[in-house]
Amino acid sequence: MSLEELTSFNWSIMTPEFFIVGVAALLTVIDLFMPKKQDRRILGWIGIAAIFAAMVSLVGLLGAAPDSILDDTFRLDSFGKAFKLLLLAGGALVLFLAVSYKADQGMEEYRGEFYYLFLTGLLGGMIMTSSGDLITLFIGLELLSISSYILAGMRKNNLQSNESAMKYVINGSIATAITLFGMSYVYGLTGTTNLLAIAGALQSLADAQHAYLLGLAFLMIFVGLGFKLAAAPFHMWAPDVYQGAPTPVTAFLSVVSKTAGFVIVARILISVFGVAATEGPGSMPILYNMQDYIAVVAGATMIIGNVVALKQSNIKRMFAYSSIAHAGYVLVAFTSLSSNFFYSVWFYLLAYLFMNLGAFAVIQLVEAKTGSTKIADFAGLYRRSPVLAVTMGILLIALAGFPGTAGFIGKLNIFIGAFMVQEPHYVLASVMIATTVVSYFYYFGIMTQMFFRPAADDSKFSKIPVGIVVVLFVTVAASVLFGVFPDIAIDFVNENFNQFSDFLQ
Amino acid sequence: MDLSFVLSLLVFSPLLGIVVLAFMPKTEEKTIKIVGFLATLPALVIAIGLYLHYLAGKKLSDFDVAKDWITFGGLQGAEAGFWKVNYELGVSGFTMLLVVLTAVVATLAAIASIYIKKEWKGYFSLFLLLEIGMLGVFTAENLILFFLFFEITLIPTFFLIGKWGYFEKEKAAYSFLIYNGLGSAVLLIVIMILFAKTGTTNIDMLTQIMSDPNVPMTSGLKLGLLISLLVAFGVKLPIFPLHSWMLRVHVQAPPSIVMIHSGILLKIGAYGLIRFGMGIFPEQFEKLAVLLAILGVVNLLYGAFLAFIQTDFKMVLAYSSISHMGIVLIGLAALNEAGVQGAIFQVVSHGLISALLFFLVGAFYERTDTSLMENLGGMAKGMPVASGFLLAGALASLGLPGMSGFVSEFMAFLGLFEELPWIAAVGTIGIIMTAVYLLRAVLGITYGQAHREFAGLVDLKGVEFVPVVVLIALIVLIGVIPSVLSSPLQATLETIMLGLGG
């Protein structure tokens, strides 16, 4: 590739990424030269500014036609834009949590690693949303994963944190290896790593043997990525990691990392296996053939996530299972692939981002106040801080999927998808709804603590950090707003993303 | 004049009270109670206004509202108005009656909230939220909006029981949440399947589309959907064996909430069965008529016999509610005008009677700290006025002619005797049993052996008279002039009969 060719690319479509990578690099340098005992929170605020700059530039790109650079390895289509917005919004909120985090082991105020590792992780996710090639997908995945492994182990003198990082890194590497192995099959069969080229090659694939190999490749990729999503039965790492990691990191894992996981799953599954025919041209694509398998995984994920969450006494662990359960709900959309697939996944992840980050903000505050993450420590929160308790109540109701909140509309979209398709998924939808009722138990369990039980210590919550106030305000407002006026979201999608029709072009 | 804002105002007027309460200091007990009560008045005034509007011979459809609300993304056919859910409110004769009932009982329950002992601010905020939910349920014109309000009633009720209830309140709150949560889960599945198959959730449109033989649904699926609806609303109503949660709630919840619960929330089940079950699936409903009649008789007898052996007066009334809801089922199963009319009469009448009885139980409990009948014996000495009203309420409940209970029982049985005489004949045992258990309980309380000192007891006084007198007056009014109910119902009944094929 000559210099001329390099400069001929329309680099402007990468502006959001440039902001993030530039500031991440800048932060490492600042961290290096900063006096040792100076508060590093300023780095977090710079990070937030960078994310906002990236968001603004991304909004500027919304009207642009789909474009790709670097030999089609990086493409900015409406899918990329829509999900990048989610990642950036989630990233900004997590950073707000991080700058308000009570400084303790490993996250002391004079340690800056968190902020730039966080930005690189976010960058990984952004690359995944925009990749048009197996290689860039994989690089994005690894960038996100490796950053997450370190972030999870951030509290280096904390035994739980160490354990969680260790588990995460080992399990994660195995999963990545399996994904890569699956990808190698695809490469071997088609001779290209470019997703669109692969799709083109696979459409004309006629040999049943090849279809068999592709089926294997599908299963391996799905298993590997199922790990990222924390879908059952590859969810085992999640509870330990969520519990051990510092709370902002847990929030990052449950929202940003999970959204990125769904992004890569959608990219690969739809563009490769959504077109690869099972028996010659015109026959059913492998993805449709594998719907039962995905349905079983989705069902198991919802059941395991919700049922095991019932027995947790640690709130972060409980939210790990809740997060597993939510992954299961989104997977239901993958089994039906109706015409509202992209929209329903996007909306659900949008809703989940706000509800969950808001809940983590409250968890972080309570943890800072009481020094533990037991659910019992939420007892009497209503007396200690009525505003905080009501806020948490609204977020929990949203997570439980009650009408009037974004969580309900998200589920509704997925339901309609499941019933709309040729063979409606009655069983799966029933599982989804039944497990939702199960989830009332644990979400309302927290409410019971907050509103019904007396507090062990009646001291008030004074001086809530400004970062948390921002997060709580944004998340509660968004959870209610998108629940009451969901058309805001769909109008936005229709105006800017043209129903994601350029996904395969 | 454009009247389309009226219903939104009706449904959301309690919100004003919530906002005012939010800015009040939480120690101002008296002011909070007054604000809470005042906040229920706009809805009451509008509801009565609706009734007068109807009496004046004007159309209730003047009030219909329809505004764009939710669009579902990426689905084909969205341009033609399908795959959209509008914000649609409206009232017909039938729903107007339920709205009036809701507004009346809510206001009276707000008065009954004088017995609430703590955290009045939170209590009234939730109470008003609950009222929004109930009013919305009866005015919603599409299933998604209906479901939204239906679920909104769930959350405040959970807290109202769990925080302000009696000894085992949390357990009661949870069983309420889980049973009703499962019920609404089933309901949601039905709604979504209907939506996915037809592209609309508007109730009138669905009724039309479903009567079209070309609708892409097998009769098996329709029957399945109707049975699911029966389960979903059966939990609310409650139909045996889905009733156990309701006993706990009736015993553990504070009196004002039980008034609302028994007076209105249970009626949502009946409303759903009539409006959606009968309205959308008339053919399938006919197939299930015998089953419904049997379920109705089972409810009637089961409730009556178990009410007979209770020692706690609240439990007697709880079982009595189960028994009386059996009459609703019986009336519906008759599938003729008299039957359906009886069922609807029973819905309204029982709403008033049970609100009255539970208020009185609350008044007794307030003074004696017990609702066990053996401890309450001989109350006529200490509280003659309250005991008198209790007797009047019991007489209304057992169907004394001249009171609302009589009209509804009479019509329902009249309907069923026409269609399924044998089942109806068995059902009449329930009526006898009702007289037996209610008189046993009430006479035990008022004239029975006294186990206590009556020196410190104060009879009903001040505002406590308001709910009692208003409810008795309404009960007698309906009993003496049933046309106050039957004439608004006429149009609704005709539509239902048309759907049922004559």
XYZ file of N, CA, C and O in Angstrom, chain A residues 339-340 343 382-383 397 402-404 408-409 412-413 415-416 419-420 424 426 430 433 437 440-441 444-445 447-448 451-453 484 486-487 490 499, chain B residues 69-76 83 119 122 144 147-148 151 154-155 158-159 162-163 170 174 177-178 181-182 185 188-189 192-193 195-197 221:
288
model
N -37.821 -8.852 10.741
C -37.369 -7.638 10.087
C -37.062 -6.527 11.090
O -36.467 -5.528 10.735
N -37.479 -6.689 12.345
C -37.109 -5.645 13.300
C -35.937 -6.058 14.182
O -35.732 -5.508 15.251
N -33.304 -3.290 15.070
C -33.886 -2.280 15.932
C -34.116 -2.824 17.327
O -33.813 -2.170 18.324
N -34.269 3.653 52.200
C -35.307 4.665 52.035
C -35.257 5.700 53.168
O -35.503 6.871 52.953
N -34.911 5.230 54.371
C -34.831 6.165 55.491
C -33.558 6.998 55.411
O -33.543 8.160 55.788
N -37.338 -1.448 38.701
C -38.604 -1.716 38.008
C -38.363 -1.772 36.497
O -38.918 -2.609 35.790
N -41.106 -3.644 33.815
C -42.478 -3.162 34.005
C -42.809 -2.083 32.984
O -41.942 -1.324 32.585
N -44.061 -2.013 32.573
C -44.455 -0.991 31.593
C -44.195 0.411 32.132
O -44.200 0.621 33.341
N -44.012 1.336 31.181
C -43.698 2.693 31.580
C -42.210 2.922 31.657
O -41.752 4.020 31.898
N -39.448 -2.390 29.454
C -40.663 -3.021 28.938
C -40.717 -2.930 27.415
O -40.980 -3.921 26.728
N -40.454 -1.742 26.894
C -40.528 -1.571 25.446
C -39.478 -2.455 24.768
O -39.742 -3.049 23.719
N -40.834 -5.833 24.652
C -41.947 -5.871 23.711
C -41.451 -6.031 22.272
O -41.979 -6.829 21.506
N -40.418 -5.276 21.935
C -39.852 -5.374 20.593
C -39.375 -6.789 20.307
O -39.608 -7.334 19.228
N -40.354 -9.546 21.761
C -41.522 -10.419 21.668
C -42.148 -10.398 20.292
O -42.450 -11.423 19.706
N -42.379 -9.180 19.828
C -43.050 -9.067 18.535
C -42.231 -9.793 17.498
O -42.762 -10.532 16.668
N -42.792 -13.493 17.688
C -44.094 -13.981 17.233
C -44.340 -13.729 15.751
O -45.240 -14.296 15.154
N -43.520 -12.808 15.184
C -43.783 -12.387 13.813
C -43.303 -13.382 12.777
O -43.798 -13.415 11.669
N -43.608 -19.089 14.777
C -43.452 -18.293 15.995
C -42.826 -19.110 17.129
O -43.114 -20.308 17.277
N -43.218 -19.729 20.313
C -44.086 -19.607 21.481
C -43.374 -20.051 22.748
O -43.462 -19.410 23.785
N -42.436 -17.798 25.924
C -43.017 -18.102 27.231
C -41.934 -18.227 28.288
O -42.107 -17.784 29.428
N -40.913 -14.831 29.302
C -41.844 -14.117 30.158
C -41.918 -14.751 31.544
O -41.996 -14.065 32.556
N -40.902 -13.083 35.272
C -41.639 -13.085 36.530
C -40.743 -13.567 37.666
O -40.777 -13.027 38.776
N -38.775 -10.867 39.123
C -39.423 -9.959 40.085
C -38.931 -10.261 41.490
O -38.734 -9.370 42.285
N -38.760 -11.549 41.789
C -38.376 -11.949 43.135
C -37.109 -11.253 43.576
O -37.047 -10.680 44.644
N -37.372 -7.267 43.405
C -38.188 -6.762 44.506
C -37.577 -7.121 45.859
O -37.919 -6.508 46.868
N -36.690 -8.116 45.862
C -35.981 -8.421 47.101
C -35.165 -7.218 47.554
O -35.124 -6.876 48.738
N -35.862 -4.176 46.751
C -36.847 -3.168 47.172
C -37.283 -3.426 48.610
O -37.442 -2.491 49.394
N -37.517 -4.720 48.915
C -37.918 -5.057 50.280
C -36.893 -4.521 51.260
O -37.231 -3.929 52.277
N -37.054 -0.540 51.281
C -38.244 0.172 51.754
C -38.853 -0.417 53.024
O -39.464 0.302 53.800
N -38.742 -1.743 53.206
C -39.461 -2.346 54.318
C -38.588 -2.546 55.554
O -39.074 -2.509 56.662
N -37.318 -2.836 55.338
C -36.480 -3.231 56.476
C -35.854 -2.027 57.147
O -35.555 -1.033 56.487
N -41.790 5.815 28.169
C -43.057 6.508 27.963
C -43.177 7.004 26.516
O -44.247 6.962 25.926
N -41.329 5.880 23.502
C -40.339 5.076 22.771
C -40.154 5.548 21.331
O -39.149 5.216 20.707
N -41.104 6.323 20.831
C -40.971 6.750 19.443
C -39.783 7.681 19.231
O -39.317 7.820 18.099
N -37.247 5.339 17.915
C -37.454 4.800 16.572
C -37.373 5.895 15.520
O -36.867 5.671 14.418
N -33.161 1.944 8.639
C -33.490 0.547 8.962
C -32.322 -0.400 8.760
O -32.499 -1.570 8.440
N -48.278 6.865 19.556
C -47.510 6.611 20.762
C -46.288 5.733 20.472
O -45.179 6.231 20.396
N -46.496 4.439 20.283
C -45.343 3.576 20.035
C -45.397 3.067 18.601
O -46.445 2.634 18.145
N -44.262 3.081 17.927
C -44.166 2.438 16.633
C -43.152 1.325 16.790
O -42.163 1.499 17.480
N -43.420 0.201 16.164
C -42.454 -0.878 16.258
C -41.592 -0.881 15.013
O -42.097 -0.735 13.908
N -40.304 -1.030 15.224
C -39.364 -0.771 14.144
C -39.272 -1.861 13.113
O -39.398 -3.041 13.398
N -39.052 -1.444 11.891
C -38.633 -2.363 10.848
C -39.655 -3.402 10.421
O -39.304 -4.391 9.800
N -40.931 -3.202 10.748
C -41.882 -4.225 10.365
C -42.637 -3.806 9.120
O -42.955 -2.638 8.935
N -42.931 -4.785 8.279
C -43.653 -4.475 7.058
C -45.098 -4.091 7.353
O -45.703 -4.600 8.285
N -48.883 -2.077 13.275
C -47.654 -2.094 14.064
C -47.439 -0.799 14.808
O -46.345 -0.380 15.054
N -45.669 7.106 57.853
C -45.178 7.452 56.512
C -46.311 7.758 55.541
O -46.437 7.171 54.483
N -45.407 8.711 51.684
C -45.185 7.588 50.775
C -46.485 6.862 50.497
O -46.790 6.497 49.360
N -52.246 -2.854 24.735
C -50.937 -2.516 25.300
C -51.103 -1.452 26.378
O -50.513 -1.546 27.464
N -52.542 -3.036 29.332
C -51.522 -3.788 30.055
C -50.640 -2.853 30.873
O -50.264 -3.151 32.001
N -50.316 -1.714 30.285
C -49.479 -0.746 30.985
C -50.131 -0.328 32.304
O -49.509 -0.394 33.369
N -50.292 -3.153 34.882
C -49.054 -3.382 35.615
C -48.761 -2.239 36.571
O -48.121 -2.438 37.594
N -49.884 -2.892 39.896
C -49.169 -3.949 40.617
C -48.156 -3.393 41.601
O -48.076 -3.821 42.755
N -47.365 -2.427 41.141
C -46.231 -1.973 41.952
C -46.685 -1.243 43.216
O -46.262 -1.595 44.315
N -48.141 -3.676 45.708
C -47.097 -4.451 46.379
C -46.562 -3.688 47.591
O -46.470 -4.209 48.698
N -46.235 -2.421 47.379
C -45.663 -1.637 48.472
C -46.699 -1.323 49.536
O -46.406 -1.335 50.730
N -47.037 -4.411 51.483
C -45.800 -4.824 52.144
C -45.342 -3.866 53.225
O -44.645 -4.266 54.144
N -45.697 -2.616 53.112
C -45.194 -1.673 54.110
C -46.240 -1.313 55.163
O -45.916 -1.147 56.324
N -45.264 -8.849 54.392
C -44.329 -9.065 53.284
C -44.671 -10.317 52.501
O -44.605 -10.337 51.276
N -45.607 -10.453 48.567
C -44.937 -11.290 47.566
C -45.899 -12.219 46.865
O -45.817 -12.404 45.651
N -47.623 -10.242 44.354
C -46.770 -9.889 43.211
C -46.576 -11.071 42.268
O -46.690 -10.943 41.049
N -46.302 -12.237 42.844
C -45.951 -13.358 41.979
C -47.187 -13.899 41.253
O -47.169 -14.096 40.045
N -48.161 -11.261 38.836
C -47.115 -11.154 37.823
C -47.254 -12.278 36.803
O -47.196 -12.052 35.591
N -47.495 -13.500 37.307
C -47.667 -14.620 36.373
C -48.910 -14.408 35.522
O -48.899 -14.647 34.315
N -48.135 -12.006 32.958
C -47.234 -12.585 31.965
C -48.033 -13.340 30.907
O -47.804 -13.178 29.704
N -49.747 -10.929 28.740
C -48.864 -10.280 27.767
C -48.633 -11.183 26.558
O -48.620 -10.717 25.415
N -48.475 -12.480 26.818
C -48.274 -13.393 25.690
C -49.486 -13.343 24.764
O -49.352 -13.247 23.543
N -49.448 -10.156 22.788
C -48.434 -10.102 21.746
C -48.777 -11.019 20.582
O -48.504 -10.699 19.432
N -49.362 -12.175 20.876
C -49.733 -13.056 19.773
C -50.821 -12.394 18.932
O -50.763 -12.372 17.694
N -51.316 -9.279 18.604
C -50.684 -8.165 17.899
C -49.909 -8.675 16.687
O -50.035 -8.147 15.568
N -49.123 -9.739 16.918
C -48.299 -10.250 15.821
C -49.170 -10.793 14.684
O -48.810 -10.706 13.515
N -50.341 -11.353 15.029
C -51.173 -11.950 13.990
C -52.013 -10.925 13.253
O -52.369 -11.124 12.102
N -55.876 -22.169 18.005
C -55.095 -21.078 18.585
C -56.007 -20.103 19.320
O -55.710 -19.658 20.427
